[in-house]
mmCIF file with all atom_site columns, C-alpha atoms in Angstrom:
data_model
loop_
_atom_site.group_PDB
_atom_site.id
_atom_site.type_symbol
_atom_site.label_atom_id
_atom_site.label_alt_id
_atom_site.label_comp_id
_atom_site.label_asym_id
_atom_site.label_entity_id
_atom_site.label_seq_id
_atom_site.pdbx_PDB_ins_code
_atom_site.Cartn_x
_atom_site.Cartn_y
_atom_site.Cartn_z
_atom_site.occupancy
_atom_site.B_iso_or_equiv
_atom_site.pdbx_formal_charge
_atom_site.auth_seq_id
_atom_site.auth_comp_id
_atom_site.auth_asym_id
_atom_site.auth_atom_id
_atom_site.pdbx_PDB_model_num
ATOM 1   C CA . MET F 1 1   ? 0.000  0.000  0.000   1.00 0.00 ? 1   MET F CA 1
ATOM 2   C CA . ASN F 1 2   ? 2.805  2.457  0.803   1.00 0.00 ? 2   ASN F CA 1
ATOM 3   C CA . ILE F 1 3   ? 4.427  1.730  -2.564  1.00 0.00 ? 3   ILE F CA 1
ATOM 4   C CA . LEU F 1 4   ? 1.211  2.545  -4.416  1.00 0.00 ? 4   LEU F CA 1
ATOM 5   C CA . LEU F 1 5   ? 0.786  5.736  -2.430  1.00 0.00 ? 5   LEU F CA 1
ATOM 6   C CA . PHE F 1 6   ? 4.380  6.730  -3.210  1.00 0.00 ? 6   PHE F CA 1
ATOM 7   C CA . GLU F 1 7   ? 3.907  6.023  -6.940  1.00 0.00 ? 7   GLU F CA 1
ATOM 8   C CA . TYR F 1 8   ? 0.672  8.032  -6.982  1.00 0.00 ? 8   TYR F CA 1
ATOM 9   C CA . SER F 1 9   ? 2.326  10.895 -5.114  1.00 0.00 ? 9   SER F CA 1
ATOM 10  C CA . GLN F 1 10  ? 5.374  10.825 -7.404  1.00 0.00 ? 10  GLN F CA 1
ATOM 11  C CA . SER F 1 11  ? 3.197  10.744 -10.527 1.00 0.00 ? 11  SER F CA 1
ATOM 12  C CA . ARG F 1 12  ? 1.089  13.635 -9.205  1.00 0.00 ? 12  ARG F CA 1
ATOM 13  C CA . MET F 1 13  ? 4.218  15.690 -8.528  1.00 0.00 ? 13  MET F CA 1
ATOM 14  C CA . ASP F 1 14  ? 5.503  14.991 -12.063 1.00 0.00 ? 14  ASP F CA 1
ATOM 15  C CA . ILE F 1 15  ? 2.238  16.291 -13.504 1.00 0.00 ? 15  ILE F CA 1
ATOM 16  C CA . ILE F 1 16  ? 2.271  19.398 -11.315 1.00 0.00 ? 16  ILE F CA 1
ATOM 17  C CA . SER F 1 17  ? 5.951  20.085 -12.034 1.00 0.00 ? 17  SER F CA 1
ATOM 18  C CA . THR F 1 18  ? 5.413  19.710 -15.768 1.00 0.00 ? 18  THR F CA 1
ATOM 19  C CA . TYR F 1 19  ? 2.520  22.143 -15.830 1.00 0.00 ? 19  TYR F CA 1
ATOM 20  C CA . LYS F 1 20  ? 4.430  24.614 -13.660 1.00 0.00 ? 20  LYS F CA 1
ATOM 21  C CA . CYS F 1 21  ? 7.091  24.598 -16.359 1.00 0.00 ? 21  CYS F CA 1
ATOM 22  C CA . LEU F 1 22  ? 4.493  25.290 -19.040 1.00 0.00 ? 22  LEU F CA 1
ATOM 23  C CA . CYS F 1 23  ? 2.757  28.226 -17.342 1.00 0.00 ? 23  CYS F CA 1
ATOM 24  C CA . ASP F 1 24  ? 5.251  30.922 -18.317 1.00 0.00 ? 24  ASP F CA 1
ATOM 25  C CA . GLU F 1 25  ? 5.475  32.538 -21.761 1.00 0.00 ? 25  GLU F CA 1
ATOM 26  C CA . THR F 1 26  ? 9.275  32.709 -21.789 1.00 0.00 ? 26  THR F CA 1
ATOM 27  C CA . ARG F 1 27  ? 9.583  29.040 -20.805 1.00 0.00 ? 27  ARG F CA 1
ATOM 28  C CA . LEU F 1 28  ? 7.129  28.080 -23.559 1.00 0.00 ? 28  LEU F CA 1
ATOM 29  C CA . ARG F 1 29  ? 9.136  30.085 -26.064 1.00 0.00 ? 29  ARG F CA 1
ATOM 30  C CA . ILE F 1 30  ? 12.354 28.381 -24.924 1.00 0.00 ? 30  ILE F CA 1
ATOM 31  C CA . LEU F 1 31  ? 10.764 24.936 -25.297 1.00 0.00 ? 31  LEU F CA 1
ATOM 32  C CA . ASN F 1 32  ? 9.361  25.870 -28.700 1.00 0.00 ? 32  ASN F CA 1
ATOM 33  C CA . VAL F 1 33  ? 12.844 26.795 -29.943 1.00 0.00 ? 33  VAL F CA 1
ATOM 34  C CA . LEU F 1 34  ? 14.716 23.936 -28.248 1.00 0.00 ? 34  LEU F CA 1
ATOM 35  C CA . LYS F 1 35  ? 12.373 21.316 -29.710 1.00 0.00 ? 35  LYS F CA 1
ATOM 36  C CA . GLU F 1 36  ? 14.259 22.075 -32.933 1.00 0.00 ? 36  GLU F CA 1
ATOM 37  C CA . GLY F 1 37  ? 17.581 21.139 -31.319 1.00 0.00 ? 37  GLY F CA 1
ATOM 38  C CA . PRO F 1 38  ? 20.208 22.343 -28.847 1.00 0.00 ? 38  PRO F CA 1
ATOM 39  C CA . LEU F 1 39  ? 21.302 25.970 -28.612 1.00 0.00 ? 39  LEU F CA 1
ATOM 40  C CA . CYS F 1 40  ? 23.702 27.975 -26.513 1.00 0.00 ? 40  CYS F CA 1
ATOM 41  C CA . VAL F 1 41  ? 22.387 30.697 -24.210 1.00 0.00 ? 41  VAL F CA 1
ATOM 42  C CA . CYS F 1 42  ? 23.628 33.573 -26.376 1.00 0.00 ? 42  CYS F CA 1
ATOM 43  C CA . HIS F 1 43  ? 21.686 32.272 -29.376 1.00 0.00 ? 43  HIS F CA 1
ATOM 44  C CA . LEU F 1 44  ? 18.571 31.720 -27.276 1.00 0.00 ? 44  LEU F CA 1
ATOM 45  C CA . GLN F 1 45  ? 18.874 35.386 -26.275 1.00 0.00 ? 45  GLN F CA 1
ATOM 46  C CA . GLU F 1 46  ? 19.126 36.408 -29.912 1.00 0.00 ? 46  GLU F CA 1
ATOM 47  C CA . VAL F 1 47  ? 16.227 34.278 -31.107 1.00 0.00 ? 47  VAL F CA 1
ATOM 48  C CA . LEU F 1 48  ? 13.875 35.197 -28.252 1.00 0.00 ? 48  LEU F CA 1
ATOM 49  C CA . GLU F 1 49  ? 15.084 38.810 -28.022 1.00 0.00 ? 49  GLU F CA 1
ATOM 50  C CA . VAL F 1 50  ? 15.206 38.479 -24.238 1.00 0.00 ? 50  VAL F CA 1
ATOM 51  C CA . GLY F 1 51  ? 18.005 39.462 -21.860 1.00 0.00 ? 51  GLY F CA 1
ATOM 52  C CA . GLN F 1 52  ? 20.537 36.999 -20.491 1.00 0.00 ? 52  GLN F CA 1
ATOM 53  C CA . VAL F 1 53  ? 19.325 37.216 -16.874 1.00 0.00 ? 53  VAL F CA 1
ATOM 54  C CA . LYS F 1 54  ? 15.729 36.352 -17.775 1.00 0.00 ? 54  LYS F CA 1
ATOM 55  C CA . ILE F 1 55  ? 16.790 33.536 -20.121 1.00 0.00 ? 55  ILE F CA 1
ATOM 56  C CA . SER F 1 56  ? 19.170 32.049 -17.556 1.00 0.00 ? 56  SER F CA 1
ATOM 57  C CA . LYS F 1 57  ? 16.533 32.181 -14.823 1.00 0.00 ? 57  LYS F CA 1
ATOM 58  C CA . GLN F 1 58  ? 14.011 30.312 -16.962 1.00 0.00 ? 58  GLN F CA 1
ATOM 59  C CA . LEU F 1 59  ? 16.593 27.798 -18.211 1.00 0.00 ? 59  LEU F CA 1
ATOM 60  C CA . SER F 1 60  ? 17.546 27.079 -14.608 1.00 0.00 ? 60  SER F CA 1
ATOM 61  C CA . TYR F 1 61  ? 13.886 26.541 -13.707 1.00 0.00 ? 61  TYR F CA 1
ATOM 62  C CA . LEU F 1 62  ? 13.343 24.112 -16.602 1.00 0.00 ? 62  LEU F CA 1
ATOM 63  C CA . LYS F 1 63  ? 16.544 22.255 -15.756 1.00 0.00 ? 63  LYS F CA 1
ATOM 64  C CA . LYS F 1 64  ? 15.541 21.974 -12.089 1.00 0.00 ? 64  LYS F CA 1
ATOM 65  C CA . TYR F 1 65  ? 12.415 20.046 -13.135 1.00 0.00 ? 65  TYR F CA 1
ATOM 66  C CA . ASP F 1 66  ? 14.345 17.814 -15.598 1.00 0.00 ? 66  ASP F CA 1
ATOM 67  C CA . VAL F 1 67  ? 12.702 19.312 -18.673 1.00 0.00 ? 67  VAL F CA 1
ATOM 68  C CA . LEU F 1 68  ? 16.065 20.475 -20.036 1.00 0.00 ? 68  LEU F CA 1
ATOM 69  C CA . LYS F 1 69  ? 19.618 19.274 -19.770 1.00 0.00 ? 69  LYS F CA 1
ATOM 70  C CA . SER F 1 70  ? 22.755 21.269 -20.334 1.00 0.00 ? 70  SER F CA 1
ATOM 71  C CA . LYS F 1 71  ? 26.405 20.763 -21.013 1.00 0.00 ? 71  LYS F CA 1
ATOM 72  C CA . ARG F 1 72  ? 29.320 23.101 -20.917 1.00 0.00 ? 72  ARG F CA 1
ATOM 73  C CA . LEU F 1 73  ? 31.538 23.480 -23.972 1.00 0.00 ? 73  LEU F CA 1
ATOM 74  C CA . ASN F 1 74  ? 34.417 25.870 -23.261 1.00 0.00 ? 74  ASN F CA 1
ATOM 75  C CA . ASN F 1 75  ? 32.711 29.136 -22.254 1.00 0.00 ? 75  ASN F CA 1
ATOM 76  C CA . TRP F 1 76  ? 29.263 28.198 -23.550 1.00 0.00 ? 76  TRP F CA 1
ATOM 77  C CA . ASN F 1 77  ? 26.339 26.457 -21.893 1.00 0.00 ? 77  ASN F CA 1
ATOM 78  C CA . ILE F 1 78  ? 24.363 24.421 -24.393 1.00 0.00 ? 78  ILE F CA 1
ATOM 79  C CA . TYR F 1 79  ? 20.760 23.544 -23.570 1.00 0.00 ? 79  TYR F CA 1
ATOM 80  C CA . GLU F 1 80  ? 18.495 20.922 -25.061 1.00 0.00 ? 80  GLU F CA 1
ATOM 81  C CA . LEU F 1 81  ? 15.368 19.008 -24.161 1.00 0.00 ? 81  LEU F CA 1
ATOM 82  C CA . ALA F 1 82  ? 16.001 16.243 -21.651 1.00 0.00 ? 82  ALA F CA 1
ATOM 83  C CA . ASP F 1 83  ? 16.096 12.644 -22.857 1.00 0.00 ? 83  ASP F CA 1
ATOM 84  C CA . LYS F 1 84  ? 13.899 11.520 -20.001 1.00 0.00 ? 84  LYS F CA 1
ATOM 85  C CA . SER F 1 85  ? 10.498 10.463 -21.269 1.00 0.00 ? 85  SER F CA 1
ATOM 86  C CA . ASN F 1 86  ? 7.600  12.509 -19.926 1.00 0.00 ? 86  ASN F CA 1
ATOM 87  C CA . SER F 1 87  ? 4.409  11.799 -21.839 1.00 0.00 ? 87  SER F CA 1
ATOM 88  C CA . ILE F 1 88  ? 2.643  14.888 -20.486 1.00 0.00 ? 88  ILE F CA 1
ATOM 89  C CA . LEU F 1 89  ? 5.471  17.114 -21.663 1.00 0.00 ? 89  LEU F CA 1
ATOM 90  C CA . GLU F 1 90  ? 5.742  15.332 -25.032 1.00 0.00 ? 90  GLU F CA 1
ATOM 91  C CA . ASN F 1 91  ? 2.009  15.770 -25.705 1.00 0.00 ? 91  ASN F CA 1
ATOM 92  C CA . ASN F 1 92  ? 2.126  19.431 -24.721 1.00 0.00 ? 92  ASN F CA 1
ATOM 93  C CA . LEU F 1 93  ? 5.168  20.015 -26.956 1.00 0.00 ? 93  LEU F CA 1
ATOM 94  C CA . LYS F 1 94  ? 3.227  18.523 -29.884 1.00 0.00 ? 94  LYS F CA 1
ATOM 95  C CA . CYS F 1 95  ? 0.403  20.912 -29.149 1.00 0.00 ? 95  CYS F CA 1
ATOM 96  C CA . LEU F 1 96  ? 2.878  23.791 -28.812 1.00 0.00 ? 96  LEU F CA 1
ATOM 97  C CA . GLN F 1 97  ? 4.244  22.885 -32.242 1.00 0.00 ? 97  GLN F CA 1
ATOM 98  C CA . ASP F 1 98  ? 0.756  23.290 -33.716 1.00 0.00 ? 98  ASP F CA 1
ATOM 99  C CA . CYS F 1 99  ? 0.222  26.593 -31.894 1.00 0.00 ? 99  CYS F CA 1
ATOM 100 C CA . SER F 1 100 ? 3.604  27.900 -33.027 1.00 0.00 ? 100 SER F CA 1
ATOM 101 C CA . GLN F 1 101 ? 2.356  28.054 -36.606 1.00 0.00 ? 101 GLN F CA 1
ATOM 102 C CA . GLU F 1 102 ? -0.645 30.166 -35.614 1.00 0.00 ? 102 GLU F CA 1
ATOM 103 C CA . MET F 1 103 ? 0.572  32.383 -32.779 1.00 0.00 ? 103 MET F CA 1
ATOM 104 C CA . GLY F 1 104 ? 2.729  35.317 -33.815 1.00 0.00 ? 104 GLY F CA 1
ATOM 105 C CA . ILE F 1 105 ? 5.266  35.258 -31.007 1.00 0.00 ? 105 ILE F CA 1
ATOM 106 C CA . PHE F 1 106 ? 6.103  31.559 -31.482 1.00 0.00 ? 106 PHE F CA 1
ATOM 107 C CA . LYS F 1 107 ? 6.149  31.862 -35.258 1.00 0.00 ? 107 LYS F CA 1
ATOM 108 C CA . ASN F 1 108 ? 8.481  34.884 -35.063 1.00 0.00 ? 108 ASN F CA 1
ATOM 109 C CA . ASP F 1 109 ? 10.824 32.963 -32.748 1.00 0.00 ? 109 ASP F CA 1
ATOM 110 C CA . LEU F 1 110 ? 11.014 30.098 -35.258 1.00 0.00 ? 110 LEU F CA 1
ATOM 111 C CA . GLU F 1 111 ? 11.654 32.539 -38.108 1.00 0.00 ? 111 GLU F CA 1
ATOM 112 C CA . ARG F 1 112 ? 14.511 34.153 -36.151 1.00 0.00 ? 112 ARG F CA 1
ATOM 113 C CA . LEU F 1 113 ? 15.836 30.671 -35.329 1.00 0.00 ? 113 LEU F CA 1
ATOM 114 C CA . GLU F 1 114 ? 15.774 29.742 -39.000 1.00 0.00 ? 114 GLU F CA 1
ATOM 115 C CA . SER F 1 115 ? 17.659 32.938 -39.854 1.00 0.00 ? 115 SER F CA 1
ATOM 116 C CA . LEU F 1 116 ? 20.228 32.216 -37.141 1.00 0.00 ? 116 LEU F CA 1
ATOM 117 C CA . LEU F 1 117 ? 20.726 28.652 -38.362 1.00 0.00 ? 117 LEU F CA 1
ATOM 118 C CA . ASN F 1 118 ? 21.123 29.879 -41.947 1.00 0.00 ? 118 ASN F CA 1
ATOM 119 C CA . ARG F 1 119 ? 23.875 32.266 -40.808 1.00 0.00 ? 119 ARG F CA 1
ATOM 120 C CA . ILE F 1 120 ? 25.554 29.379 -38.952 1.00 0.00 ? 120 ILE F CA 1
ATOM 121 C CA . ASP F 1 121 ? 25.296 27.182 -42.073 1.00 0.00 ? 121 ASP F CA 1
ATOM 122 C CA . LEU F 1 122 ? 26.898 29.952 -44.140 1.00 0.00 ? 122 LEU F CA 1
ATOM 123 C CA . GLY F 1 123 ? 29.726 30.284 -41.624 1.00 0.00 ? 123 GLY F CA 1
ATOM 124 C CA . GLU F 1 124 ? 28.826 33.880 -40.770 1.00 0.00 ? 124 GLU F CA 1
ATOM 125 C CA . ILE F 1 125 ? 28.638 33.010 -37.081 1.00 0.00 ? 125 ILE F CA 1
ATOM 126 C CA . SER F 1 126 ? 29.584 29.949 -35.068 1.00 0.00 ? 126 SER F CA 1
ATOM 127 C CA . CYS F 1 127 ? 27.582 28.063 -32.527 1.00 0.00 ? 127 CYS F CA 1
ATOM 128 C CA . PRO F 1 128 ? 29.026 25.604 -30.039 1.00 0.00 ? 128 PRO F CA 1
ATOM 129 C CA . ALA F 1 129 ? 25.819 23.544 -30.236 1.00 0.00 ? 129 ALA F CA 1
ATOM 130 C CA . GLU F 1 130 ? 26.350 23.035 -33.968 1.00 0.00 ? 130 GLU F CA 1
ATOM 131 C CA . ILE F 1 131 ? 30.049 22.267 -33.435 1.00 0.00 ? 131 ILE F CA 1
ATOM 132 C CA . GLU F 1 132 ? 29.063 19.651 -30.841 1.00 0.00 ? 132 GLU F CA 1
ATOM 133 C CA . LYS F 1 133 ? 26.456 18.191 -33.221 1.00 0.00 ? 133 LYS F CA 1
ATOM 134 C CA . LEU F 1 134 ? 29.020 17.874 -36.016 1.00 0.00 ? 134 LEU F CA 1
ATOM 135 C CA . SER F 1 135 ? 31.509 16.215 -33.677 1.00 0.00 ? 135 SER F CA 1
ATOM 136 C CA . ARG F 1 136 ? 28.878 13.506 -33.068 1.00 0.00 ? 136 ARG F CA 1
ATOM 137 C CA . GLY F 1 137 ? 28.703 12.853 -36.826 1.00 0.00 ? 137 GLY F CA 1
ATOM 138 C CA . ALA F 1 138 ? 25.466 14.682 -37.690 1.00 0.00 ? 138 ALA F CA 1
ATOM 139 C CA . THR F 1 139 ? 25.631 16.500 -41.009 1.00 0.00 ? 139 THR F CA 1
ATOM 140 C CA . SER F 1 140 ? 22.180 17.802 -41.923 1.00 0.00 ? 140 SER F CA 1
ATOM 141 C CA . SER F 1 141 ? 21.211 21.409 -41.406 1.00 0.00 ? 141 SER F CA 1
ATOM 142 C CA . ARG F 1 142 ? 18.332 22.220 -39.055 1.00 0.00 ? 142 ARG F CA 1
ATOM 143 C CA . SER F 1 143 ? 17.361 25.400 -40.906 1.00 0.00 ? 143 SER F CA 1
ATOM 144 C CA . HIS F 1 144 ? 15.507 23.665 -43.746 1.00 0.00 ? 144 HIS F CA 1
ATOM 145 C CA . GLN F 1 145 ? 13.747 21.318 -41.311 1.00 0.00 ? 145 GLN F CA 1
ATOM 146 C CA . ILE F 1 146 ? 12.066 24.200 -39.465 1.00 0.00 ? 146 ILE F CA 1
ATOM 147 C CA . LYS F 1 147 ? 10.522 25.645 -42.610 1.00 0.00 ? 147 LYS F CA 1
ATOM 148 C CA . ASN F 1 148 ? 8.964  22.330 -43.654 1.00 0.00 ? 148 ASN F CA 1
ATOM 149 C CA . LYS F 1 149 ? 7.782  21.150 -40.230 1.00 0.00 ? 149 LYS F CA 1
ATOM 150 C CA . LYS F 1 150 ? 4.064  20.607 -39.792 1.00 0.00 ? 150 LYS F CA 1
ATOM 151 C CA . GLY F 1 151 ? 2.073  20.208 -36.609 1.00 0.00 ? 151 GLY F CA 1
ATOM 152 C CA . LEU F 1 152 ? 1.674  16.775 -35.085 1.00 0.00 ? 152 LEU F CA 1
ATOM 153 C CA . GLY F 1 153 ? -1.697 17.406 -33.514 1.00 0.00 ? 153 GLY F CA 1
ATOM 154 C CA . CYS F 1 154 ? -2.758 17.963 -29.918 1.00 0.00 ? 154 CYS F CA 1
#
């Protein structure tokens, strides 16, 4: 009986924690951009047009609840969605993907992300997240994937 109560309590806390992460516009915007792949903090700032303090605060919050993971590469912190499976989060991210095509702020973020990735592809700027991706053997550009992505349905 205690095991069942613990599992119920743990599951309930996961649900509450997940929805706490989704109840802030900046956190939603971060998740919307990071569902396309990892980015360093400076590029998240550029894409979201939000200051470093606010971005870092929200990244820390998402990391605390295991929604994001990070790694340090030289002077850069690279953030990406956590590998840990969370069906509530996955379903909400699918819904967010649909909304991002209709809601201006999310659509604008994805357009700025696409522009940033195009500049990285052209070698105009560098990104430690892309360098890390290439070191793992990945070769395809993310910029063309964003333009052609369609919603998965809520």
